[in-house]
CSV table of C-alpha atoms in Angstrom, one decimal:
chain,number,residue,atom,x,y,z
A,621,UNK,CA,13.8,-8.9,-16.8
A,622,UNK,CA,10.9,-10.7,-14.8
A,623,UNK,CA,7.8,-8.9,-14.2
A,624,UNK,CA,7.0,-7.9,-10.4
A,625,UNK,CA,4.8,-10.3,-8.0
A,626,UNK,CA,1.5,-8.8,-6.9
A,627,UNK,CA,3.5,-8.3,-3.1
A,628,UNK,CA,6.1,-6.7,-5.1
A,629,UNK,CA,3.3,-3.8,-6.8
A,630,UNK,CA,2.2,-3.6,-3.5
A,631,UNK,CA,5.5,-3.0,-2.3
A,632,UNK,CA,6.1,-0.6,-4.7
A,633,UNK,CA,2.9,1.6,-4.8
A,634,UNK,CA,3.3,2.3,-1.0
A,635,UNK,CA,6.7,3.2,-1.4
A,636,UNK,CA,5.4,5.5,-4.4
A,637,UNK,CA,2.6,7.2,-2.3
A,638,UNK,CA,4.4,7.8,0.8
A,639,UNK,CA,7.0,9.7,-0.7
A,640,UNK,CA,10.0,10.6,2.0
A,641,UNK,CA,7.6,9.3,4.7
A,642,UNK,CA,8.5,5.7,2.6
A,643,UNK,CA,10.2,3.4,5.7
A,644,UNK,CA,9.1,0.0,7.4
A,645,UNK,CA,6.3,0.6,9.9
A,646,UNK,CA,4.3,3.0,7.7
A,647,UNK,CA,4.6,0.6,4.2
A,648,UNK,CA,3.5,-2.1,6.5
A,649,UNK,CA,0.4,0.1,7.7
A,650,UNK,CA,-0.1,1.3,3.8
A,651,UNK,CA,-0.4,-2.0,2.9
A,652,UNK,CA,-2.4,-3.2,5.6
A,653,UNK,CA,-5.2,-0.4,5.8
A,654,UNK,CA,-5.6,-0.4,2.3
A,655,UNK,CA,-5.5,-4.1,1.1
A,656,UNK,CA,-6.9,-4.8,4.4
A,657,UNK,CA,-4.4,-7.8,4.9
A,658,UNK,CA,-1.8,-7.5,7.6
A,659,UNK,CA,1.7,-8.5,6.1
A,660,UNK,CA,4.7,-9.3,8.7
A,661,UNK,CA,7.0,-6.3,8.5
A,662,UNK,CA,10.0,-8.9,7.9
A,663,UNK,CA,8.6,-9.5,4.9
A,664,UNK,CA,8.3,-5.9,3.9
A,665,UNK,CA,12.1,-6.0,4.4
A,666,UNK,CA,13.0,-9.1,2.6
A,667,UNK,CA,10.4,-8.0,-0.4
A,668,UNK,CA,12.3,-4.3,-0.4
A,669,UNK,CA,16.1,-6.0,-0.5
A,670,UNK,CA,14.6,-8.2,-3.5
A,671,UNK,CA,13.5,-4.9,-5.0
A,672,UNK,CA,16.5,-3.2,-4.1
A,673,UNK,CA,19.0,-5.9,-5.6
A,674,UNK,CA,17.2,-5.4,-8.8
A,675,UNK,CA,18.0,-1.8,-8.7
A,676,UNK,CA,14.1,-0.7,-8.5
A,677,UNK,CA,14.1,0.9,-4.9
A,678,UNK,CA,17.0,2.7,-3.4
A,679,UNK,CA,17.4,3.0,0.8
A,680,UNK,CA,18.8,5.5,3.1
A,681,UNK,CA,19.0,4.9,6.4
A,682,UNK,CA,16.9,8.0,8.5
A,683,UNK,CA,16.9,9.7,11.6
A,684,UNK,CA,15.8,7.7,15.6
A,685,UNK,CA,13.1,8.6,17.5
A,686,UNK,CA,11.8,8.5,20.8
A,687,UNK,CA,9.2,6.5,19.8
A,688,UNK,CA,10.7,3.9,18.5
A,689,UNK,CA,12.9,3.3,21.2
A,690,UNK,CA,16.3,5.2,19.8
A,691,UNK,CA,16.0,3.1,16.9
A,692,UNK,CA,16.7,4.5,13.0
A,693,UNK,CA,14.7,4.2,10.1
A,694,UNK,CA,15.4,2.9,7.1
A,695,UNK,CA,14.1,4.1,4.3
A,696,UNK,CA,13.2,3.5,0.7
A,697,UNK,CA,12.8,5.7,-2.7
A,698,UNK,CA,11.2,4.5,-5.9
A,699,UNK,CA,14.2,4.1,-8.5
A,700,UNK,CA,13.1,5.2,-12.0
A,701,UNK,CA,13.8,1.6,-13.2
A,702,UNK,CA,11.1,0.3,-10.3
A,703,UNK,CA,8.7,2.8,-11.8
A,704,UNK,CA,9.4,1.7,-15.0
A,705,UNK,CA,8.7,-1.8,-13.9
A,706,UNK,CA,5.4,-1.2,-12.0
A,707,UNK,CA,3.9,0.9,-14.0
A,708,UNK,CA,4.5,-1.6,-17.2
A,709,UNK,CA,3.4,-4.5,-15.0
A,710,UNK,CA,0.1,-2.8,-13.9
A,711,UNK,CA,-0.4,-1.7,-17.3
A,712,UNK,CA,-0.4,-5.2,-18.7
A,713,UNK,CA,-2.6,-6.2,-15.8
A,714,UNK,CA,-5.0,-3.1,-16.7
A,715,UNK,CA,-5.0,-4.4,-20.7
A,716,UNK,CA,-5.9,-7.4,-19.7
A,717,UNK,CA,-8.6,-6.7,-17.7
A,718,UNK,CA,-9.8,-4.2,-19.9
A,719,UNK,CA,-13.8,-4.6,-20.4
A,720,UNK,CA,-13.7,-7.6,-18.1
A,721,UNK,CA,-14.8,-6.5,-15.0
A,722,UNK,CA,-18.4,-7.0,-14.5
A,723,UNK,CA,-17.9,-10.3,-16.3
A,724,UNK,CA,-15.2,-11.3,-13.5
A,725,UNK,CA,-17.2,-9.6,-10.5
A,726,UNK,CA,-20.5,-11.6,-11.7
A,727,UNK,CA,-18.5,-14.9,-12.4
A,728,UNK,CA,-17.0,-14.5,-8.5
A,729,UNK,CA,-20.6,-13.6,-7.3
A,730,UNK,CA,-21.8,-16.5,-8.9
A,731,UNK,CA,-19.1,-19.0,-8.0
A,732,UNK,CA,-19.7,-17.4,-4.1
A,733,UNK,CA,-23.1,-18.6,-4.4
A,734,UNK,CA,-22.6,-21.9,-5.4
B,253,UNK,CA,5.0,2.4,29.9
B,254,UNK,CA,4.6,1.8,26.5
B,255,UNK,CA,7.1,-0.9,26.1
B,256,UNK,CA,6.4,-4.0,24.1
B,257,UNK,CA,6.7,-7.3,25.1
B,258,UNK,CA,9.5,-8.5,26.5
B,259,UNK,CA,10.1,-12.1,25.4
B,260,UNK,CA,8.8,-11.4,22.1
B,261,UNK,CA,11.5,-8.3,21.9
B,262,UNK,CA,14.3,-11.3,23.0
B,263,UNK,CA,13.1,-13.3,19.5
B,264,UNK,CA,14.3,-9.9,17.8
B,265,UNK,CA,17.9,-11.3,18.4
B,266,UNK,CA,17.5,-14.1,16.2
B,267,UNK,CA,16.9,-11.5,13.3
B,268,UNK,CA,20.1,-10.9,11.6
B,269,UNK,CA,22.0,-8.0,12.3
B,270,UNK,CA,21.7,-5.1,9.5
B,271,UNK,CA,18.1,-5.5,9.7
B,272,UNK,CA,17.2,-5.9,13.9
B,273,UNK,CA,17.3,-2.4,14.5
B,274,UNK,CA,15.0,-1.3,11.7
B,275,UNK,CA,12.6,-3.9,12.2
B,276,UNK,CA,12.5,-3.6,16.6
B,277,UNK,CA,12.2,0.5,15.4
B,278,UNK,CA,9.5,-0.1,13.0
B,279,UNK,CA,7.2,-2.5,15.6
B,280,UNK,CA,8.2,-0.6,18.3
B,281,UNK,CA,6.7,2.5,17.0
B,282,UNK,CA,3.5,0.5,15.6
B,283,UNK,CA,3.2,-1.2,18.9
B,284,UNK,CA,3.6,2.2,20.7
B,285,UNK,CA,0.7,3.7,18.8
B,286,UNK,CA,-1.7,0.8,18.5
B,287,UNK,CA,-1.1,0.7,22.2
B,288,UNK,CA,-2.8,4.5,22.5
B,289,UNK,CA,-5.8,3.1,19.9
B,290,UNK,CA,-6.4,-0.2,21.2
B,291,UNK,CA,-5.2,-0.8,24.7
B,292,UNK,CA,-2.4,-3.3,26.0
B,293,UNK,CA,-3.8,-6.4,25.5
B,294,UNK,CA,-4.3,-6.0,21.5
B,295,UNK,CA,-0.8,-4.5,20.8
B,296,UNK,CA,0.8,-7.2,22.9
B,297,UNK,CA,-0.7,-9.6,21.1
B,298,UNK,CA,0.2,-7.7,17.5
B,299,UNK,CA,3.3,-7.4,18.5
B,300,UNK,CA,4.1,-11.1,19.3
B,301,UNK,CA,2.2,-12.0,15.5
B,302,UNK,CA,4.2,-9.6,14.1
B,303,UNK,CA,7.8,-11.2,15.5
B,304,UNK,CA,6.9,-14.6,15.2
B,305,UNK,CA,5.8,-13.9,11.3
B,306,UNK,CA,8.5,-12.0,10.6
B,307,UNK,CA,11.4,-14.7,11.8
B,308,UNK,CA,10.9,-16.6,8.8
B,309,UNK,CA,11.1,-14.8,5.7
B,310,UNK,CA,14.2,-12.6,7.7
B,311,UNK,CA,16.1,-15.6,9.1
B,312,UNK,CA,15.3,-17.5,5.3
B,313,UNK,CA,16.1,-14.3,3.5
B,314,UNK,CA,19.8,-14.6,5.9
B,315,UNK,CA,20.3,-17.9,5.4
B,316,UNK,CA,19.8,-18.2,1.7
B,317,UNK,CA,22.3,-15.2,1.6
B,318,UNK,CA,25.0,-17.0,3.9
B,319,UNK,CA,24.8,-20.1,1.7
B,320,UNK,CA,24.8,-18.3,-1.9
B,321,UNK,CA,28.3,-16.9,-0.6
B,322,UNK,CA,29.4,-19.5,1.0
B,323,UNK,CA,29.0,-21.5,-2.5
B,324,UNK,CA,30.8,-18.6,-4.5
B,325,UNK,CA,33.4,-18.8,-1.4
B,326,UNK,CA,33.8,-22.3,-1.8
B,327,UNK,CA,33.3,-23.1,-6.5
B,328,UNK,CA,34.7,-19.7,-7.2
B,329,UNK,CA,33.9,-19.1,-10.7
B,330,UNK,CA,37.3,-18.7,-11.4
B,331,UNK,CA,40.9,-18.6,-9.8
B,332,UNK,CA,41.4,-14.8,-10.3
B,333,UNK,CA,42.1,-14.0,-7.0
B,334,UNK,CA,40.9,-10.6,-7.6
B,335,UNK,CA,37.2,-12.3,-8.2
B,336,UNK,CA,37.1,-14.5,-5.6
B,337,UNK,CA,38.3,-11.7,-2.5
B,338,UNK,CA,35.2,-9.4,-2.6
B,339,UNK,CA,32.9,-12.4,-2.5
B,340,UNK,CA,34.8,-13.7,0.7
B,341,UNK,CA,34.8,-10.0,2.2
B,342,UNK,CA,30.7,-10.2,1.7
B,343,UNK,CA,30.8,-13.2,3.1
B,344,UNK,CA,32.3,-12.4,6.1
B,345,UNK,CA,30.0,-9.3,7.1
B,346,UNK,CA,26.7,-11.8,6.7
B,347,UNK,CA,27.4,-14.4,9.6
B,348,UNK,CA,30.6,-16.3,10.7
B,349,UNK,CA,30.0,-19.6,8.9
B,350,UNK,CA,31.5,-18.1,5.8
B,351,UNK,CA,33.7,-16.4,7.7
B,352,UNK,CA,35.4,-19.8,9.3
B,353,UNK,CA,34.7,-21.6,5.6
B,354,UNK,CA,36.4,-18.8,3.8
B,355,UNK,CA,39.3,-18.5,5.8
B,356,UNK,CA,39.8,-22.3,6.4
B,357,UNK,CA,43.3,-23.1,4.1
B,358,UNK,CA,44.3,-25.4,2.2
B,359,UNK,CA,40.5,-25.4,1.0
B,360,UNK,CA,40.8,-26.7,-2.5
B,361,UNK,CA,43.4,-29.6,-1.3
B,362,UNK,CA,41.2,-31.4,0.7
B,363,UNK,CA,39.1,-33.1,-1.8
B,364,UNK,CA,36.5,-35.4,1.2
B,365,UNK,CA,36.5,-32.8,3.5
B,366,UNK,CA,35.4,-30.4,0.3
B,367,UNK,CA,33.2,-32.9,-0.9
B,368,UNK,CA,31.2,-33.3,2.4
B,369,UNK,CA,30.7,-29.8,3.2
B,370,UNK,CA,29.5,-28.9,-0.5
B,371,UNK,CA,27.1,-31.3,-0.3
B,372,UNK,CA,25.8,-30.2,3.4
B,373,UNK,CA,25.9,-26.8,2.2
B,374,UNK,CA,23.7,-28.1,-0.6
B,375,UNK,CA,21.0,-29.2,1.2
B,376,UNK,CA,21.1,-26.7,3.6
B,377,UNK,CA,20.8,-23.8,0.7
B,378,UNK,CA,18.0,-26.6,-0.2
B,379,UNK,CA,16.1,-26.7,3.4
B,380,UNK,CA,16.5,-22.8,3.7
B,381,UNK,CA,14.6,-22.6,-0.1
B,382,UNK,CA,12.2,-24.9,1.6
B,383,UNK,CA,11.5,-22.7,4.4
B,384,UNK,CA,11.5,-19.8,2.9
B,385,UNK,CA,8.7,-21.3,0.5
B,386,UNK,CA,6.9,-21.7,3.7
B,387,UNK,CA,7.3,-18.1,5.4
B,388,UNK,CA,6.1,-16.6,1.6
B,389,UNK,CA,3.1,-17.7,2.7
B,390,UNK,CA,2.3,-14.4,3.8
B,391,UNK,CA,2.9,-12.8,0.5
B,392,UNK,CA,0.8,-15.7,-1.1
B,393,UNK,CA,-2.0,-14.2,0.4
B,394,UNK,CA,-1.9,-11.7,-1.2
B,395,UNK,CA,-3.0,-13.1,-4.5
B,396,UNK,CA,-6.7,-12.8,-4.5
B,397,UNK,CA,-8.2,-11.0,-7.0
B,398,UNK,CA,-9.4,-7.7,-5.6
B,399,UNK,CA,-12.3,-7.2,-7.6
B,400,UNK,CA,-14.2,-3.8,-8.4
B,401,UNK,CA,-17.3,-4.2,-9.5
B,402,UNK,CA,-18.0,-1.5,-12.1
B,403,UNK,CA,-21.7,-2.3,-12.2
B,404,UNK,CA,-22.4,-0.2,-9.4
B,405,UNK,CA,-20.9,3.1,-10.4
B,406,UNK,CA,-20.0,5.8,-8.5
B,407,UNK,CA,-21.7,8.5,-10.8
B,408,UNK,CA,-22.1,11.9,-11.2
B,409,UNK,CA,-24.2,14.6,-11.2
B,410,UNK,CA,-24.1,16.9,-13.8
B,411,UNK,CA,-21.1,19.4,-13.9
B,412,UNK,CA,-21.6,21.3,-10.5
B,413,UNK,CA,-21.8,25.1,-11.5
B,414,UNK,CA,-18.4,26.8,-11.8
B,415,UNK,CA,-17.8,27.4,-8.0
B,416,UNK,CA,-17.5,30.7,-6.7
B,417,UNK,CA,-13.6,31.4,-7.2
B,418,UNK,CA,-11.7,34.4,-7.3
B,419,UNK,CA,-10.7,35.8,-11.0
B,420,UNK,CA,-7.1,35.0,-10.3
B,421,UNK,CA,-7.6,31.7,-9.9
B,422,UNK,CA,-7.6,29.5,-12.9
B,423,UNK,CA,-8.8,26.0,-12.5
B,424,UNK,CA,-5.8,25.0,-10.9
B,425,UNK,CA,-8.2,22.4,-8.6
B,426,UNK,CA,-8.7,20.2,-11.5
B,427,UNK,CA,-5.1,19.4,-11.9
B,428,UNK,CA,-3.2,17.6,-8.9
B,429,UNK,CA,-4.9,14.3,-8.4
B,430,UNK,CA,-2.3,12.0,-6.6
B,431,UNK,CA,-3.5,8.9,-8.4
B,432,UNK,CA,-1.0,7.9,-10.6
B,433,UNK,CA,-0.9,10.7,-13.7
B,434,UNK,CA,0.5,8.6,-16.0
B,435,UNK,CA,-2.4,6.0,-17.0
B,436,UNK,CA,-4.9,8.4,-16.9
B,437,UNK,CA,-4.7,10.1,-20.7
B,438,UNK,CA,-4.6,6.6,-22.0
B,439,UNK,CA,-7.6,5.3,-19.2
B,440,UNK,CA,-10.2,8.4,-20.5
B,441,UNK,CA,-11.1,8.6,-23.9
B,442,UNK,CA,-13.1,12.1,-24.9
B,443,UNK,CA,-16.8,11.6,-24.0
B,444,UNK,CA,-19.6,10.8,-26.4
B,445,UNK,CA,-18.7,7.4,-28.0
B,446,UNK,CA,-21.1,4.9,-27.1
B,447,UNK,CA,-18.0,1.8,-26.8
B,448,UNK,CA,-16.7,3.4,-23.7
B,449,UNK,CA,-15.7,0.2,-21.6
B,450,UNK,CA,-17.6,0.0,-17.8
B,451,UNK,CA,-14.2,0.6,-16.3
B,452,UNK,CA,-13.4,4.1,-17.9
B,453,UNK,CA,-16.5,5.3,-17.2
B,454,UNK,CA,-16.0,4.0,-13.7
B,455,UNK,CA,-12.5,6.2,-13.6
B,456,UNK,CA,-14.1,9.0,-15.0
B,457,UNK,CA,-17.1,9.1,-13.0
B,458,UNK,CA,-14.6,8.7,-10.0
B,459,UNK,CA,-12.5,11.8,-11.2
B,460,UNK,CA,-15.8,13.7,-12.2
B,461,UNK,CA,-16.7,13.2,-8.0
B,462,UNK,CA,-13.6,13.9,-6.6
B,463,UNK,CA,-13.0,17.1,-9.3
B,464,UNK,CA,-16.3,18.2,-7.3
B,465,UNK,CA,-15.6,21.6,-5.3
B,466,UNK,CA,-19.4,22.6,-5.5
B,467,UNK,CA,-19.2,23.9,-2.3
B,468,UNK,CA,-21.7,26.2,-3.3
B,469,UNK,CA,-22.3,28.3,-0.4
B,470,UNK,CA,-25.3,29.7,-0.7
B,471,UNK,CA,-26.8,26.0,-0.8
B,472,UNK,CA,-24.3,24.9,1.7
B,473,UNK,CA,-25.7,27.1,3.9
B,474,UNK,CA,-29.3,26.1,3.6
B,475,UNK,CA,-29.4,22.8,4.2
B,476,UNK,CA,-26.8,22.6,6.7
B,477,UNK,CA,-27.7,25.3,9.4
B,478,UNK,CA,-25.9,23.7,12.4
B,479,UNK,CA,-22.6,23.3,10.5
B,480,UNK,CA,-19.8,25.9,10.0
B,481,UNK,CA,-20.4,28.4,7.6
B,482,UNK,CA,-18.3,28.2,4.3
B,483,UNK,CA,-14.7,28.5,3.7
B,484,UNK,CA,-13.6,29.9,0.4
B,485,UNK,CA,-11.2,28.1,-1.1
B,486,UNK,CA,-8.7,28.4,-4.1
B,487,UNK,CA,-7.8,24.8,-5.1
B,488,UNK,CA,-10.4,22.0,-4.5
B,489,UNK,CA,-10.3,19.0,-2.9
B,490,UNK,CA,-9.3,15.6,-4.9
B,491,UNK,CA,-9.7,11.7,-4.0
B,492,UNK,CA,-6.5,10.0,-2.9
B,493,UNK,CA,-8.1,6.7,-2.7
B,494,UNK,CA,-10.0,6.0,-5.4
B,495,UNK,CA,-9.6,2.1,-5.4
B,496,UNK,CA,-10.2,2.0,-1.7
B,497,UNK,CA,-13.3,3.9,-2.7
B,498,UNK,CA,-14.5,1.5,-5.5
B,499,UNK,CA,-13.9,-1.5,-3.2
B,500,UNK,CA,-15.6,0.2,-0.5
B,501,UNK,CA,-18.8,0.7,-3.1
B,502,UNK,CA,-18.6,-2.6,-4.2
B,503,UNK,CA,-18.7,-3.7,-0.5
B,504,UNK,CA,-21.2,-1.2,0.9
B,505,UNK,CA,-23.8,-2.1,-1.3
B,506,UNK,CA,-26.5,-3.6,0.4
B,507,UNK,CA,-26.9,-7.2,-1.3
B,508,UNK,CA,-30.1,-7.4,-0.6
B,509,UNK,CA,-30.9,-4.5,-3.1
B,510,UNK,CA,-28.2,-5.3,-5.3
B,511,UNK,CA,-29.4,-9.2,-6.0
B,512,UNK,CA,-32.8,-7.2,-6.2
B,513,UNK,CA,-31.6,-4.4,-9.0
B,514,UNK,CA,-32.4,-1.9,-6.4
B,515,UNK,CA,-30.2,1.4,-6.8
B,516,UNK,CA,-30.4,4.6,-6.4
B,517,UNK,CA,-28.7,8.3,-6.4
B,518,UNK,CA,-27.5,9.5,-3.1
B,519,UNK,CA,-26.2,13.1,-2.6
B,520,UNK,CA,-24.2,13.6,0.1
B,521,UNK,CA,-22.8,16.2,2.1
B,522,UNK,CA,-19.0,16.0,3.4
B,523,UNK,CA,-17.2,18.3,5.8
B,524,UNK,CA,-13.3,17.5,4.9
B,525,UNK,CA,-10.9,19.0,7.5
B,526,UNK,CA,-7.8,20.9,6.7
B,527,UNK,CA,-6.2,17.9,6.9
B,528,UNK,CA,-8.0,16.3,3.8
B,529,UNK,CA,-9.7,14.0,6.4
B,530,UNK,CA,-14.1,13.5,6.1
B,531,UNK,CA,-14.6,15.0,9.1
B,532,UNK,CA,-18.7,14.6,8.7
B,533,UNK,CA,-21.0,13.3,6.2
B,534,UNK,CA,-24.9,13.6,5.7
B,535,UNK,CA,-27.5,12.8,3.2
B,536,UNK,CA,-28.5,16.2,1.1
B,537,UNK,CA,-30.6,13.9,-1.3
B,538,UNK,CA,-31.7,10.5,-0.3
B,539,UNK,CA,-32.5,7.8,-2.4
B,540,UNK,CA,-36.0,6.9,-0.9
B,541,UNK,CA,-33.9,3.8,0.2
B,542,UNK,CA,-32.6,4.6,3.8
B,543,UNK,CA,-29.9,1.6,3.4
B,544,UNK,CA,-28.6,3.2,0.0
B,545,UNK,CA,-28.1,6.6,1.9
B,546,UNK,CA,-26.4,4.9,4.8
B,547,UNK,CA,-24.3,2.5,2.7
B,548,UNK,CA,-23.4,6.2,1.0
B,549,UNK,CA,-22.4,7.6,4.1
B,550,UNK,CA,-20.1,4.8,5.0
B,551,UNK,CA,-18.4,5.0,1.9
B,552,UNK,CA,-18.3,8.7,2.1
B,553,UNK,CA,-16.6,8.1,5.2
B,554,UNK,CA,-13.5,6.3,4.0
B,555,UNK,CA,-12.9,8.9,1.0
B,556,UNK,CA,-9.6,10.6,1.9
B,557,UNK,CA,-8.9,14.3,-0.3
B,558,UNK,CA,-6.3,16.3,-0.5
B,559,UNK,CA,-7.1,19.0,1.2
B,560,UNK,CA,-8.8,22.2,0.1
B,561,UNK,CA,-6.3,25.4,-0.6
B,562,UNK,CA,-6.9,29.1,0.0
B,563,UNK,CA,-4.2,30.8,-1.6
B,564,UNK,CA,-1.1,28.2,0.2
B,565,UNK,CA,-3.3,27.5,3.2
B,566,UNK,CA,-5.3,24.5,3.7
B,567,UNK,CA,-8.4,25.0,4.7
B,568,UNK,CA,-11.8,22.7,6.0
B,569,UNK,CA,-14.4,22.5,3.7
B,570,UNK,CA,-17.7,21.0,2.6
B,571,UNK,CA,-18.0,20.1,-1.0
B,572,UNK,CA,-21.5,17.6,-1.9
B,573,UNK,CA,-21.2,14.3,-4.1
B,574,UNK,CA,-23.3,12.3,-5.8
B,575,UNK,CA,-23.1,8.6,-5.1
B,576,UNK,CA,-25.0,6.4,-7.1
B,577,UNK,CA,-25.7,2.6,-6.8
B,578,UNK,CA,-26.7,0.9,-9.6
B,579,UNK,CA,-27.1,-2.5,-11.2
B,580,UNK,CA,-26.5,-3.2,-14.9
């Protein structure tokens, strides 16, 4: 099976640390306040229905609010196979990069000097 | 009124069906709140970046689908009729081109007409690809290195004296970190060997802080006369965001000390609400560098805890923590 994209961990590790509270709007703000990037919440769908093809998230569709205009929810559960996946995938990443660190942060301070 | 634009809620309609109501839902509620934080003019104009971004990946996303099962409709992979129904049934929920392609007749008989619409299908399924390159861009972005520098440490004091916790309550506040369990047996190796890497003892000094709980109240109650008095509490407080925190070091680190090897040791005070939120933070220590102690605050700031339990009721507290700066 192919490894996960760096969107797709990101995907994933929101989905992982909101729990039930795991549906569009609040992945999107996950994501955004703590990557500080601002993704399009179309592509939080078209990432999840990836994920969810490949059997690593699972979806149920949740209740309408007010707030949101009558609308439902739809939200999304880490599958064990999606925890499988990400945790192998940040494992390798971690090996890797293993002892590393301050070499990479000083190469990246030096290349931002230049 | 808190409803969002209008024109930009019309482009909704171009977003294929199964997904339009979760995705209006989702910005209408984001809109609906960033319009209580920031005003009109700033959701508005999130609101209109967020539906003109998200047409592309959706619409690709629908088109790719239409065209894969328009392909199976149209080279089924074998003549087994019972193979080839589902895929037209699919078909026929995703968009009515596959709907008038799957139920033209006489499709394999007409070899030209076949011919032609394979191959516009082809490029089509080809252009779609092409687009949908295009709208990834979004994700692309996300492929900068996010880099913690471990040369500046969050460290720690020395193991805070045991707090002051009823006997019936083991050390239950050590255990439920909500960073991910799993890596962390394999991440901290016992202490004492001198080939620890920079990054584990980065993790552990992390853990060590966010284990802290020395509220100690007699102390907490000396330095800190104008705050609330001390809350006992049965379970700690732990760090939820421990990469946001060592990004948030890395960042708050005055350069002009750090390109200097200035650091320094900054205790800090933090009131965290019953909500695990900072509620207030204050030097205890300084540094003797007043930027040091303010970059400490700000990153003191952005730590979010579970919150502190007494018995199964969260409660406010203040615990202290050591923040230290420092240059290898």
């Amino acid at each position: 099976m192919r490894g996960l994209g760096e969107f797709e961990q990101l995907l994933l590790f929101a989905v992982l640390r909101l729990g039930e509270d795991a549906y569009g709007a609040r992945i999107r703000a996950e994501i955004e306040a703590r990557v500080g990037r601002a993704p399009a919440v179309g592509a939080i769908y078209t990432g999840l229905e990836r994920l969810e093809a490949r059997g690593l998230v699972s979806s149920w569709i949740g209740e309408a609010t007010p707030v949101r205009g009558g609308r439902r929810k739809k939200h999304y559960r880490l599958e064990a196979d999606g925890a499988a996946a990400l945790h192998r995938s940040w494992m390798r990443l971690r090996s890797m990069g293993e002892g590393m660190i301050p070499t990479l942060a000083r190469l990246a301070r030096a290349g931002g000097a230049a | 009124m808190s409803r969002p634009p209008l024109i930009a809620g019309w482009l909704l309609l171009f977003i294929p069906a199964p997904d339009r109501e979760f995705v209006a839902g989702d910005l209408e509620e984001e809109h609906a709140s960033r319009l209580a934080r920031f005003g009109r003019p700033s959701a508005d104009a999130w609101y209109r970046r967020q539906v003109l971004a998200s047409l592309p990946p959706l619409a690709c996303a629908a088109v790719v689908k239409v065209f894969s099962t328009a392909f199976a409709v149209l080279h089924p992979p074998t003549r087994n009729p019972h193979m080839a129904a589902p895929v037209a049934r699919a078909s026929a929920t995703t968009g009515i081109v596959p709907l008038l392609i799957a139920s033209r007749p006489g499709r394999t008989e007409g070899r030209i007409p076949t011919v032609l619409a394979s191959g516009a299908l082809h490029g089509a399924v080809l252009a779609g690809l092409v687009w949908g390159t295009a709208g990834a861009g979004a994700d692309v972005a996300y492929e900068e290195v996010q880099v913690v520098d471990v040369s500046h440490e969050l460290t720690v004091a020395p193991p805070p004296p045991p707090p002051p916790v009823e006997a019936a309550v083991p050390a239950a506040g050590a255990v439920p970190s909500l960073a991910i369990p799993s890596e962390i047996p394999t991440e901290i190796p016992p202490p004492g060997p001198s080939s620890i890497s920079a990054e584990e003892i980065y993790r552990h000094a992390l853990d060590e802080a966010l284990r802290v709980a020395p509220g100690n109240p007699s102390e907490a109650a000396a330095p800190i006369g104008a705050t609330p008095s001390f809350t006992p509490y049965t379970v700690g407080p732990t760090m939820r965001n421990r990469d946001a925190v060592g990004l948030a070091l890395e960042r708050e680190y005055p350069s002009l000390l750090r390109d200097a090897g200035i650091g320094g040791r900054v205790e800090v005070w933090i009131r965290i609400d019953d909500q695990g939120a900072v509620e207030d933070a204050r030097v205890r220590v300084g540094s003797g560098q007043p930027a040091l102690d303010e970059a400490a605050l700000r990153v003191a700031r952005i730590i979010e805890f579970t919150p502190a339990m007494n018995r199964d009721r969260a409660v406010p507290v203040w615990v202290s923590i050591p923040i230290t700066f420092k240059v290898r």
